[in-house]
mmCIF file of C-alpha atoms in Angstrom:
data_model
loop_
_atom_site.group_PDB
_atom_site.id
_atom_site.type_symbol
_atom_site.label_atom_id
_atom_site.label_comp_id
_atom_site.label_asym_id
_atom_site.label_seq_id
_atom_site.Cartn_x
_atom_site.Cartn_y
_atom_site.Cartn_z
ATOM 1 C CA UNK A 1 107.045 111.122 72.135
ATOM 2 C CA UNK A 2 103.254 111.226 71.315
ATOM 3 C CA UNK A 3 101.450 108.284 69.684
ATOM 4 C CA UNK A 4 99.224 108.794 66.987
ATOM 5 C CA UNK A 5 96.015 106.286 67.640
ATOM 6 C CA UNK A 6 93.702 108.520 65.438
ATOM 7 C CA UNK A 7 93.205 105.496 63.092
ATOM 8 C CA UNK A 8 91.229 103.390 65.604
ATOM 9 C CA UNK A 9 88.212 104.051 63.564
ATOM 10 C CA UNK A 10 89.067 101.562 61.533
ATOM 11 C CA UNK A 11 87.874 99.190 63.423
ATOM 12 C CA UNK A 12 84.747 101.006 63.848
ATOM 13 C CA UNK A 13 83.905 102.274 60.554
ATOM 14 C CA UNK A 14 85.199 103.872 57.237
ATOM 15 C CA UNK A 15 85.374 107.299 57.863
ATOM 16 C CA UNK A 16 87.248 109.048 60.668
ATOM 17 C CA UNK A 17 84.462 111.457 61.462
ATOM 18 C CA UNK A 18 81.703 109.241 62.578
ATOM 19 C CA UNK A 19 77.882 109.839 60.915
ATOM 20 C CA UNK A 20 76.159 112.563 62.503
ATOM 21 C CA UNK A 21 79.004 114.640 63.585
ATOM 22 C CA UNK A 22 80.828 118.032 62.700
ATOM 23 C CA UNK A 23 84.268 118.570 62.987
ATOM 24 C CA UNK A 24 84.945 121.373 65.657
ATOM 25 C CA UNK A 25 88.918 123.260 65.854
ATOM 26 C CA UNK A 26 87.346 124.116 69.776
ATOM 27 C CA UNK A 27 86.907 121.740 72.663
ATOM 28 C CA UNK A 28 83.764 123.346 74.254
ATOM 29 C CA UNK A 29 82.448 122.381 77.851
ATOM 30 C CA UNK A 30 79.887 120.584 78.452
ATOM 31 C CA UNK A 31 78.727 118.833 82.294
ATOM 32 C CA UNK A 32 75.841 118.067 84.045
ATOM 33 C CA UNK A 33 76.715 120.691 86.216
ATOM 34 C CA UNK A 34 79.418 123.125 87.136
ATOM 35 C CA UNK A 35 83.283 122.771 87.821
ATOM 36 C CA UNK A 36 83.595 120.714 90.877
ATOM 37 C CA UNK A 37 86.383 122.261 93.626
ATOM 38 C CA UNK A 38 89.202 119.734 94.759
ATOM 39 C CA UNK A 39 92.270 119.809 97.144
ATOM 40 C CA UNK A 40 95.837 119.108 95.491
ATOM 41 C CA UNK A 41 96.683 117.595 99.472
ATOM 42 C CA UNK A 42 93.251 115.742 100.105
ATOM 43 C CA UNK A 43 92.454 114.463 96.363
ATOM 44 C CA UNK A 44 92.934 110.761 95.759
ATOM 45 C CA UNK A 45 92.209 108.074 93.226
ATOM 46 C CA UNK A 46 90.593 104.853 94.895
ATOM 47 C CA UNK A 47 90.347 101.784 92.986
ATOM 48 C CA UNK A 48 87.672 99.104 94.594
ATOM 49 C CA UNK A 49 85.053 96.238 93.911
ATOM 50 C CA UNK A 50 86.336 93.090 92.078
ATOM 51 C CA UNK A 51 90.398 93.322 92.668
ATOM 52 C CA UNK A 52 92.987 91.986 94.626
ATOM 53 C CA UNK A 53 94.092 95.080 96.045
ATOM 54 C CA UNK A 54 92.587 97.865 96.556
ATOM 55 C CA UNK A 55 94.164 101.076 95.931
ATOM 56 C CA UNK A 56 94.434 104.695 96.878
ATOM 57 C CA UNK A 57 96.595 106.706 95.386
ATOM 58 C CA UNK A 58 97.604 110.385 96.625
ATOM 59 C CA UNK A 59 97.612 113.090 93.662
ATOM 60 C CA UNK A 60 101.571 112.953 93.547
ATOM 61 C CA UNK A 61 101.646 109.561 93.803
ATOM 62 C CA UNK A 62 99.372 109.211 90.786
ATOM 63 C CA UNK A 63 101.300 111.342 88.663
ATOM 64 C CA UNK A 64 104.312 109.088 89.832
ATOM 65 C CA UNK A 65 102.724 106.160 87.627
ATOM 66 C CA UNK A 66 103.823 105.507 84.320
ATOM 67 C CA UNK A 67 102.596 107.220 81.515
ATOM 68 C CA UNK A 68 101.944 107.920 78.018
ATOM 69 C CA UNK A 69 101.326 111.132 75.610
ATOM 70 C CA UNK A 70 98.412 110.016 72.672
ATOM 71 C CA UNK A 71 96.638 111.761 69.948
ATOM 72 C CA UNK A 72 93.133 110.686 69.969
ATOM 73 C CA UNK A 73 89.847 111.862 68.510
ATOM 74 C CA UNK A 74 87.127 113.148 70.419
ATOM 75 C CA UNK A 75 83.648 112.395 70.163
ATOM 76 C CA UNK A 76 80.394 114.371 71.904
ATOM 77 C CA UNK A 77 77.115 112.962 72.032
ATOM 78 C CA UNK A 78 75.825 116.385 71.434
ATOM 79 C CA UNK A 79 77.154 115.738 67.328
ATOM 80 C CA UNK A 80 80.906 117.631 67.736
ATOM 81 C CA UNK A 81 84.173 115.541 66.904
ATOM 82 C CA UNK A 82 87.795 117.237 67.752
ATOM 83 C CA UNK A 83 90.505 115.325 65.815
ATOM 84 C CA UNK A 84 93.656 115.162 67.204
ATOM 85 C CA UNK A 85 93.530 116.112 70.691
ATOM 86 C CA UNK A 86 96.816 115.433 72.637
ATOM 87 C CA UNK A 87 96.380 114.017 76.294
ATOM 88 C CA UNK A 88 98.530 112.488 78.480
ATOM 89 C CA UNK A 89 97.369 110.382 81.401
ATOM 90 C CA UNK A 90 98.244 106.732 83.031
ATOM 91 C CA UNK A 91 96.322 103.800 80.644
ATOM 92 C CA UNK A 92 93.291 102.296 81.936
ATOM 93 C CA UNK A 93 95.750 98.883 81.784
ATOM 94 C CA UNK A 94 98.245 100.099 84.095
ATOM 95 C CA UNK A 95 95.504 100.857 86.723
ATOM 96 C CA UNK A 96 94.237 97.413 86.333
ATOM 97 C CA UNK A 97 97.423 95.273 87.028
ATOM 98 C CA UNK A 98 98.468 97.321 90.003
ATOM 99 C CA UNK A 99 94.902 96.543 91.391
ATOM 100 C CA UNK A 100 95.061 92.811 90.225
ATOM 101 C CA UNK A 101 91.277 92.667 88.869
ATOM 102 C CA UNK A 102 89.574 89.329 89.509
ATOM 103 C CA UNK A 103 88.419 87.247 86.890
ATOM 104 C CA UNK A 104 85.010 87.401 87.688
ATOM 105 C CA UNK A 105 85.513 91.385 87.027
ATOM 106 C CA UNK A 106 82.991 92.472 84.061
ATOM 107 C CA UNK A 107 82.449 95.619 83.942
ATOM 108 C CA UNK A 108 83.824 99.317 85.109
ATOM 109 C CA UNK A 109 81.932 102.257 87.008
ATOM 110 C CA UNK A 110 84.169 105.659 86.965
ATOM 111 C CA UNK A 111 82.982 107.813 89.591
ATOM 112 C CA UNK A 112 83.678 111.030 89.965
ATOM 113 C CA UNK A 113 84.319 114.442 92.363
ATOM 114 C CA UNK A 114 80.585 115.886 91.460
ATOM 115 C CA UNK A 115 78.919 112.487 91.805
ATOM 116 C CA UNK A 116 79.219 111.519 87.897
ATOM 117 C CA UNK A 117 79.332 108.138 87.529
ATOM 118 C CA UNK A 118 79.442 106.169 83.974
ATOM 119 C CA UNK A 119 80.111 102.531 83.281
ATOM 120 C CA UNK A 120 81.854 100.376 80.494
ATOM 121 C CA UNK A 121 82.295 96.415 80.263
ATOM 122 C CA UNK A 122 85.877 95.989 81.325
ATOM 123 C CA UNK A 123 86.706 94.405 77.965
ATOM 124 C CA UNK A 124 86.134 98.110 76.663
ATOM 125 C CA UNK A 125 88.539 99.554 78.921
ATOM 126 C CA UNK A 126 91.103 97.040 78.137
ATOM 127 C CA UNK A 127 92.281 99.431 75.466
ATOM 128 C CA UNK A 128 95.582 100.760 74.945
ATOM 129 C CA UNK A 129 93.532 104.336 74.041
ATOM 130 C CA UNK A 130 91.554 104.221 77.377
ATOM 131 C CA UNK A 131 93.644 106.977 79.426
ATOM 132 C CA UNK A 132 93.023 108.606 82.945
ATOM 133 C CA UNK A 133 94.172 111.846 81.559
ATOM 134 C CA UNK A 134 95.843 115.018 83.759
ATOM 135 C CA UNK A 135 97.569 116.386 80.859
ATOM 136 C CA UNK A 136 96.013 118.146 77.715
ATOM 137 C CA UNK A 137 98.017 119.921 74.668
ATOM 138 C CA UNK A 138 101.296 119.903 76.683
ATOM 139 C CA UNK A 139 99.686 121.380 79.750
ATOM 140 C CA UNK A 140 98.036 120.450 82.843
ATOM 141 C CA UNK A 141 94.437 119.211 81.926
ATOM 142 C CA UNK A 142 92.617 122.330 82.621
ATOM 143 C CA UNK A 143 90.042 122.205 85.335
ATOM 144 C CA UNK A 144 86.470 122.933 83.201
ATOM 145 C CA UNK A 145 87.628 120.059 80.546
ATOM 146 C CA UNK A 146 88.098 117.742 83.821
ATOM 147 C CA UNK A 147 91.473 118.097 86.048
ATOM 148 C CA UNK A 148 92.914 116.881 87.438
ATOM 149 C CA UNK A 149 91.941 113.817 86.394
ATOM 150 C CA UNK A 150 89.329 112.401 83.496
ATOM 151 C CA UNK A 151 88.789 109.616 81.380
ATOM 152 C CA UNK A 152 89.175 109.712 77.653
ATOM 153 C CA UNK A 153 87.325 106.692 75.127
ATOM 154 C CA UNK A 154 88.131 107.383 71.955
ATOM 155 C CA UNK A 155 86.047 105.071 70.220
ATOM 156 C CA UNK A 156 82.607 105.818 72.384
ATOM 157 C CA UNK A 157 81.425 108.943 73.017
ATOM 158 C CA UNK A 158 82.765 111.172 75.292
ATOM 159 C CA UNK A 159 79.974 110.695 77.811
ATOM 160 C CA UNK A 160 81.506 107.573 78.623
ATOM 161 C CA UNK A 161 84.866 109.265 79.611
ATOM 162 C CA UNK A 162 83.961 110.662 83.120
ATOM 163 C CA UNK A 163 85.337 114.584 84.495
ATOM 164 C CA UNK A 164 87.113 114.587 87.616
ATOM 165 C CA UNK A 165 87.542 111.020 87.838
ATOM 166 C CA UNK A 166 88.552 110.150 91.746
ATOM 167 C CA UNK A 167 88.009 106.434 91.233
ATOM 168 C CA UNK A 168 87.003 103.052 90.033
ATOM 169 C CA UNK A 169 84.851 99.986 90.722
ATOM 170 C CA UNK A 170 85.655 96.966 89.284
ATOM 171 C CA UNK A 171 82.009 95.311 88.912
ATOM 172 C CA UNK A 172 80.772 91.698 88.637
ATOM 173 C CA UNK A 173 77.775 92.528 87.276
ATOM 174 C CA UNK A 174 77.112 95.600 84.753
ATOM 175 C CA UNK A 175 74.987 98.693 86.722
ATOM 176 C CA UNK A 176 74.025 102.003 84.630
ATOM 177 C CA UNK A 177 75.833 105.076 85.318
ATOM 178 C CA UNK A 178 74.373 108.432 85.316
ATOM 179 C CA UNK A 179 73.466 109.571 81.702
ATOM 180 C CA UNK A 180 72.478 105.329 81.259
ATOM 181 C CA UNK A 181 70.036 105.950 83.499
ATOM 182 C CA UNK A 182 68.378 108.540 81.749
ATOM 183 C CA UNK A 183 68.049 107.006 78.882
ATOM 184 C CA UNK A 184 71.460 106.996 77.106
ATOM 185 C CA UNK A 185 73.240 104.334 75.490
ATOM 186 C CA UNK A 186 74.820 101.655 77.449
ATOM 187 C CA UNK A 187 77.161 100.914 74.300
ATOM 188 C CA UNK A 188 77.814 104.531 72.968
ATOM 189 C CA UNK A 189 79.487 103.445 69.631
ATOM 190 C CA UNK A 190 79.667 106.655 67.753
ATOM 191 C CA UNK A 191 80.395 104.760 64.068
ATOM 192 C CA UNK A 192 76.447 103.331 64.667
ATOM 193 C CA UNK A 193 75.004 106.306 66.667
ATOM 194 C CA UNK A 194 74.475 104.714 69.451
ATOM 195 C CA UNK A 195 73.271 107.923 71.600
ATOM 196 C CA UNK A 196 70.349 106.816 73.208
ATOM 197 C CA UNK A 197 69.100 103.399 74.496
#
């Protein structure tokens, strides 16, 4: 069963398509760099920082977690929107209570296999749409769009949603990931263009 949570922008704004972008039927890739290589029997997904326990979680026992299949929307900084893209991953929530995040937990960091790293305030994760994705369209996430593992954020841009996600640090204090430190948009709200800071 896949849930439809394409109507989030309603929250956000008017239109589905958010100012300043173009509908595209394609889901080009786009990285700082090139495909990272991984190991199906050395991979893992570590969860640290400002939790109860910390975590570290083989491939298979990832995939083990509960899950859910969503249609979301899909927004690039660079001005493209896909509408309707199907992935299914673990929610960002599910992550979060196995861990047992502190109170004094504020914001996220996502780091990933190539050295990407982006951050959100936790609140913003907190959201039923906020998926560690390893499934796309049916099919195994494919590697150039992020497998095995990435996080989608519907309602920011996609910058936001880190490629080959291998973990996440619970912060108590916010810290700018790799595009925010160039001069990106902490917030990334694609309803008020938020692109740059």
């Amino acid at each position: 069963m896949v849930e439809d949570v394409t109507d989030l922008y309603r929250e956000f704004g008017e239109e589905r398509l958010p100012p300043g972008q173009r509908e595209s039927s394609e889901f080009p890739v786009l990285s700082k760099g090139g495909t990272p290589s991984w190991d199906r029997e050395t991979w893992s997904f570590d969860v640290w920082g400002a939790v109860e326990e910390e975590l570290s979680l083989s491939y298979e026992e990832f995939r083990d977690l509960p899950a859910t299949t969503q249609r979301q929307d899909f927004h690039c900084v660079t001005g493209w929107s896909g509408l309707g893209f199907e992935f299914t991953g673990v929610p960002f929530t599910e992550i979060a209570d196995l861990a047992g995040v502190r109170s004094d937990a504020v914001h996220v960091m996502f780091h990933a296999l190539d050295g990407y790293t982006t951050d959100l305030p936790l609140s913003d994760c907190l959201r039923e749409e906020v998926l560690f994705a390893y499934g796309y369209d049916g099919e195994d996430l494919p590697e150039p769009h992020g497998g095995p593992l990435r996080v989608v954020t519907p309602h920011k841009y996609a910058y936001k949603g880190a490629k080959w996600v291998d973990g996440v640090e619970f912060l108590t204090e916010p810290e700018p990931g790799y595009w925010e430190q160039r001069g990106y948009s902490q917030t990334a709200n694609p309803w008020n263009e938020e692109r740059y800071g």
